[in-house]
XYZ file of N, CA and C in Angstrom:
333
model
N -13.317 -43.116 0.135
C -14.772 -43.127 0.038
C -15.195 -42.572 -1.325
N -16.143 -43.217 -1.953
C -16.568 -42.751 -3.279
C -17.421 -41.478 -3.205
N -17.445 -40.808 -4.306
C -18.319 -39.649 -4.473
C -19.646 -40.143 -5.049
N -20.718 -39.446 -4.764
C -22.050 -39.848 -5.231
C -22.091 -39.974 -6.760
N -21.250 -39.212 -7.450
C -21.230 -39.270 -8.913
C -20.656 -40.586 -9.429
N -19.876 -41.273 -8.588
C -19.169 -42.470 -9.020
C -19.917 -43.778 -8.780
N -21.031 -43.742 -8.070
C -21.732 -44.990 -7.789
C -22.846 -45.223 -8.816
N -23.177 -46.493 -9.023
C -24.251 -46.843 -9.957
C -25.604 -46.440 -9.391
N -26.429 -45.866 -10.255
C -27.771 -45.438 -9.871
C -28.787 -46.209 -10.708
N -29.619 -46.983 -10.026
C -30.632 -47.795 -10.688
C -31.996 -47.146 -10.513
N -32.763 -47.124 -11.585
C -34.125 -46.599 -11.539
C -35.081 -47.754 -11.796
N -35.977 -47.994 -10.850
C -36.999 -49.022 -11.026
C -38.170 -48.406 -11.793
N -38.512 -49.039 -12.923
C -39.580 -48.525 -13.773
C -40.334 -49.686 -14.392
N -41.647 -49.708 -14.198
C -42.480 -50.747 -14.809
C -42.549 -50.537 -16.321
N -42.525 -51.637 -17.073
C -42.592 -51.547 -18.530
C -43.848 -50.831 -19.016
N -44.941 -50.934 -18.253
C -46.193 -50.316 -18.686
C -46.347 -48.873 -18.195
N -45.249 -48.249 -17.741
C -45.297 -46.858 -17.290
C -44.270 -45.985 -18.008
N -44.396 -45.856 -19.349
C -43.457 -44.991 -20.074
C -43.578 -43.525 -19.659
N -44.739 -43.126 -19.141
C -44.905 -41.751 -18.681
C -43.971 -41.470 -17.501
N -43.849 -42.418 -16.603
C -42.940 -42.239 -15.461
C -41.485 -42.286 -15.914
N -41.201 -43.125 -16.903
C -39.829 -43.187 -17.411
C -39.427 -41.839 -18.011
N -40.318 -41.248 -18.785
C -40.044 -39.942 -19.391
C -39.756 -38.910 -18.306
N -40.547 -38.941 -17.240
C -40.355 -38.003 -16.127
C -38.991 -38.190 -15.471
N -38.638 -39.432 -15.124
C -37.417 -39.652 -14.353
C -36.168 -39.401 -15.188
N -36.253 -39.642 -16.492
C -35.117 -39.329 -17.360
C -34.838 -37.827 -17.317
N -35.890 -37.025 -17.352
C -35.705 -35.567 -17.264
C -35.066 -35.180 -15.933
N -35.488 -35.813 -14.840
C -34.897 -35.526 -13.521
C -33.401 -35.854 -13.512
N -33.042 -37.012 -14.041
C -31.634 -37.414 -14.038
C -30.804 -36.572 -14.996
N -31.372 -36.186 -16.120
C -30.652 -35.305 -17.038
C -30.416 -33.945 -16.388
N -31.407 -33.451 -15.664
C -31.266 -32.161 -14.997
C -30.158 -32.196 -13.939
N -30.090 -33.281 -13.188
C -29.085 -33.391 -12.129
C -27.742 -33.888 -12.676
N -27.728 -34.272 -13.944
C -26.528 -34.696 -14.668
C -25.900 -35.959 -14.079
N -26.741 -36.943 -13.827
C -26.279 -38.246 -13.364
C -26.587 -39.293 -14.418
N -25.674 -40.245 -14.550
C -25.950 -41.416 -15.376
C -26.872 -42.336 -14.592
N -27.542 -43.227 -15.280
C -28.499 -44.112 -14.616
C -28.616 -45.416 -15.387
N -29.152 -46.410 -14.705
C -29.422 -47.718 -15.297
C -30.890 -48.026 -15.025
N -31.632 -48.322 -16.074
C -33.047 -48.683 -15.890
C -33.144 -50.135 -15.457
N -33.948 -50.367 -14.418
C -34.259 -51.729 -13.995
C -35.745 -51.936 -14.213
N -36.135 -52.895 -15.076
C -37.562 -53.124 -15.307
C -38.223 -53.683 -14.045
N -39.144 -52.923 -13.493
C -39.793 -53.302 -12.246
C -40.577 -54.603 -12.355
N -40.672 -55.293 -11.232
C -41.441 -56.528 -11.149
C -42.870 -56.141 -10.800
N -43.798 -56.459 -11.680
C -45.189 -56.034 -11.509
C -46.029 -57.168 -10.933
N -46.434 -56.993 -9.678
C -47.348 -57.956 -9.051
C -48.685 -57.302 -8.743
N -48.793 -56.024 -9.089
C -50.023 -55.296 -8.788
C -50.111 -54.837 -7.349
N -49.012 -54.972 -6.599
C -49.017 -54.547 -5.193
C -47.614 -54.122 -4.774
N -47.494 -53.760 -3.515
C -46.203 -53.358 -2.959
C -45.187 -54.502 -3.000
N -45.651 -55.719 -3.124
C -44.744 -56.869 -3.159
C -43.826 -56.789 -4.373
N -44.360 -56.369 -5.509
C -43.538 -56.202 -6.703
C -42.475 -55.146 -6.497
N -42.828 -54.089 -5.816
C -41.866 -53.029 -5.515
C -40.743 -53.572 -4.634
N -41.104 -54.298 -3.590
C -40.105 -54.869 -2.689
C -39.209 -55.865 -3.432
N -39.812 -56.694 -4.277
C -39.028 -57.652 -5.051
C -38.083 -56.939 -6.013
N -38.527 -55.830 -6.573
C -37.678 -55.055 -7.475
C -36.459 -54.510 -6.737
N -36.680 -53.967 -5.546
C -35.570 -53.444 -4.748
C -34.587 -54.563 -4.397
N -35.112 -55.722 -4.016
C -34.236 -56.856 -3.692
C -33.462 -57.317 -4.922
N -34.115 -57.334 -6.074
C -33.449 -57.758 -7.303
C -32.325 -56.796 -7.686
N -32.527 -55.505 -7.475
C -31.466 -54.532 -7.759
C -30.282 -54.777 -6.819
N -30.553 -55.025 -5.547
C -29.468 -55.307 -4.605
C -28.694 -56.557 -5.030
N -29.401 -57.596 -5.442
C -28.728 -58.818 -5.903
C -27.896 -58.555 -7.161
N -28.415 -57.721 -8.050
C -27.675 -57.353 -9.249
C -26.378 -56.639 -8.872
N -26.466 -55.761 -7.894
C -25.270 -55.062 -7.417
C -24.239 -56.026 -6.844
N -24.717 -57.023 -6.117
C -23.811 -58.042 -5.563
C -23.170 -58.839 -6.690
N -23.980 -59.248 -7.677
C -23.455 -60.003 -8.823
C -22.394 -59.207 -9.584
N -22.584 -57.885 -9.685
C -21.649 -57.027 -10.399
C -20.474 -56.610 -9.521
N -20.474 -57.101 -8.275
C -19.407 -56.802 -7.318
C -19.282 -55.297 -7.051
N -20.416 -54.616 -6.959
C -20.414 -53.183 -6.656
C -20.241 -52.978 -5.158
N -19.495 -51.965 -4.791
C -19.350 -51.632 -3.373
C -20.554 -50.832 -2.876
N -21.073 -49.964 -3.737
C -22.195 -49.100 -3.391
C -23.167 -49.062 -4.558
N -24.423 -48.747 -4.254
C -25.391 -48.451 -5.300
C -26.487 -47.564 -4.738
N -27.195 -46.924 -5.644
C -28.333 -46.089 -5.273
C -29.540 -46.599 -6.042
N -30.673 -46.715 -5.363
C -31.908 -47.187 -5.986
C -32.949 -46.076 -5.909
N -33.565 -45.783 -7.041
C -34.628 -44.781 -7.101
C -35.850 -45.400 -7.768
N -36.991 -44.939 -7.364
C -38.206 -45.281 -8.094
C -38.451 -44.182 -9.119
N -39.328 -44.441 -10.051
C -39.491 -43.548 -11.206
C -40.395 -42.337 -10.969
N -40.845 -42.150 -9.742
C -41.757 -41.027 -9.483
C -41.158 -39.981 -8.539
N -39.820 -39.976 -8.408
C -39.202 -39.017 -7.503
C -38.917 -37.693 -8.210
N -38.686 -36.675 -7.410
C -38.240 -35.371 -7.876
C -37.011 -35.005 -7.065
N -35.974 -34.515 -7.717
C -34.784 -34.071 -7.003
C -34.939 -32.610 -6.596
N -34.675 -32.337 -5.349
C -34.704 -30.977 -4.832
C -33.398 -30.281 -5.216
N -33.320 -28.953 -5.078
C -32.128 -28.217 -5.531
C -30.794 -28.695 -4.942
N -30.776 -29.151 -3.706
C -29.510 -29.552 -3.091
C -29.376 -31.073 -2.986
N -29.995 -31.784 -3.902
C -30.021 -33.247 -3.838
C -28.628 -33.856 -3.912
N -27.778 -33.348 -4.793
C -26.434 -33.924 -4.922
C -25.676 -33.845 -3.603
N -25.709 -32.694 -2.973
C -24.992 -32.524 -1.702
C -25.607 -33.408 -0.621
N -26.928 -33.462 -0.582
C -27.610 -34.295 0.405
C -27.234 -35.768 0.230
N -27.230 -36.241 -0.997
C -26.898 -37.636 -1.245
C -25.431 -37.916 -0.925
N -24.551 -36.970 -1.210
C -23.144 -37.139 -0.843
C -22.987 -37.200 0.677
N -23.728 -36.363 1.397
C -23.700 -36.399 2.864
C -24.198 -37.744 3.387
N -25.216 -38.282 2.755
C -25.738 -39.597 3.153
C -24.716 -40.692 2.900
N -24.003 -40.583 1.797
C -22.965 -41.559 1.482
C -21.856 -41.518 2.535
N -21.471 -40.327 2.952
C -20.467 -40.185 4.015
C -20.988 -40.779 5.326
N -22.247 -40.521 5.626
C -22.843 -41.059 6.853
C -22.863 -42.578 6.820
N -23.106 -43.142 5.660
C -23.122 -44.597 5.506
C -21.766 -45.182 5.895
N -20.689 -44.563 5.436
C -19.355 -45.047 5.787
C -19.077 -44.912 7.283
N -19.537 -43.830 7.886
C -19.274 -43.598 9.310
C -20.054 -44.544 10.213
N -21.269 -44.896 9.827
C -22.104 -45.728 10.691
C -21.748 -47.197 10.609
N -21.161 -47.614 9.481
C -20.865 -49.022 9.298
C -22.086 -49.848 8.934
N -23.207 -49.193 8.706
C -24.431 -49.904 8.313
C -24.423 -50.158 6.817
N -25.364 -51.001 6.375
C -25.414 -51.350 4.966
C -26.293 -50.424 4.135
N -27.262 -49.770 4.748
C -28.137 -48.889 3.977
C -28.406 -47.602 4.739
N -28.672 -46.570 3.987
C -29.097 -45.298 4.560
C -30.351 -44.885 3.818
N -31.506 -44.904 4.502
C -32.701 -44.393 3.825
C -32.588 -42.882 3.697
N -32.812 -42.386 2.518
C -32.644 -40.956 2.265
C -33.927 -40.373 1.702
N -35.019 -40.641 2.342
C -36.349 -40.265 1.881
C -36.747 -41.254 0.796
N -36.693 -40.894 -0.455
C -37.140 -41.811 -1.507
C -35.995 -42.649 -2.064
N -34.894 -42.035 -2.567
C -33.801 -42.901 -3.021
C -33.137 -43.558 -1.815
N -32.512 -44.675 -2.041
C -31.754 -45.350 -0.986
C -30.352 -45.611 -1.495
N -29.371 -45.430 -0.625
C -27.994 -45.732 -0.950
C -27.614 -46.959 -0.148
N -26.972 -47.920 -0.785
C -26.595 -49.144 -0.098
C -25.109 -49.409 -0.272
N -24.510 -49.915 0.798
C -23.130 -50.403 0.745
C -23.231 -51.911 0.698
N -22.727 -52.491 -0.370
C -22.825 -53.932 -0.548
C -21.565 -54.578 0.003
N -21.772 -55.527 0.917
C -20.617 -56.180 1.532
C -20.662 -57.667 1.297
């Protein structure tokens, strides 16, 4: 089973929101995780958000990733976030399900 540090982490960020990008970069630097920016699909509604999440999942499938984590650009990591996310990753393997909602970020097992 992989460690949370070893899976790809995608951040959805709209091109017109550099303020949110600046914020989330600081969060990821603080938690010491690498990340990949995914330019969000802007439809002016929740539909763009949903399409962005689906596009990240498809990208993970195209890259043949076993796991990935998706975050939006307005989250804050709590002090024990790394341990919590690792616990969620373990739970994902035990349940046999494809996704584990973990409040704001989501971890997915791509099959």
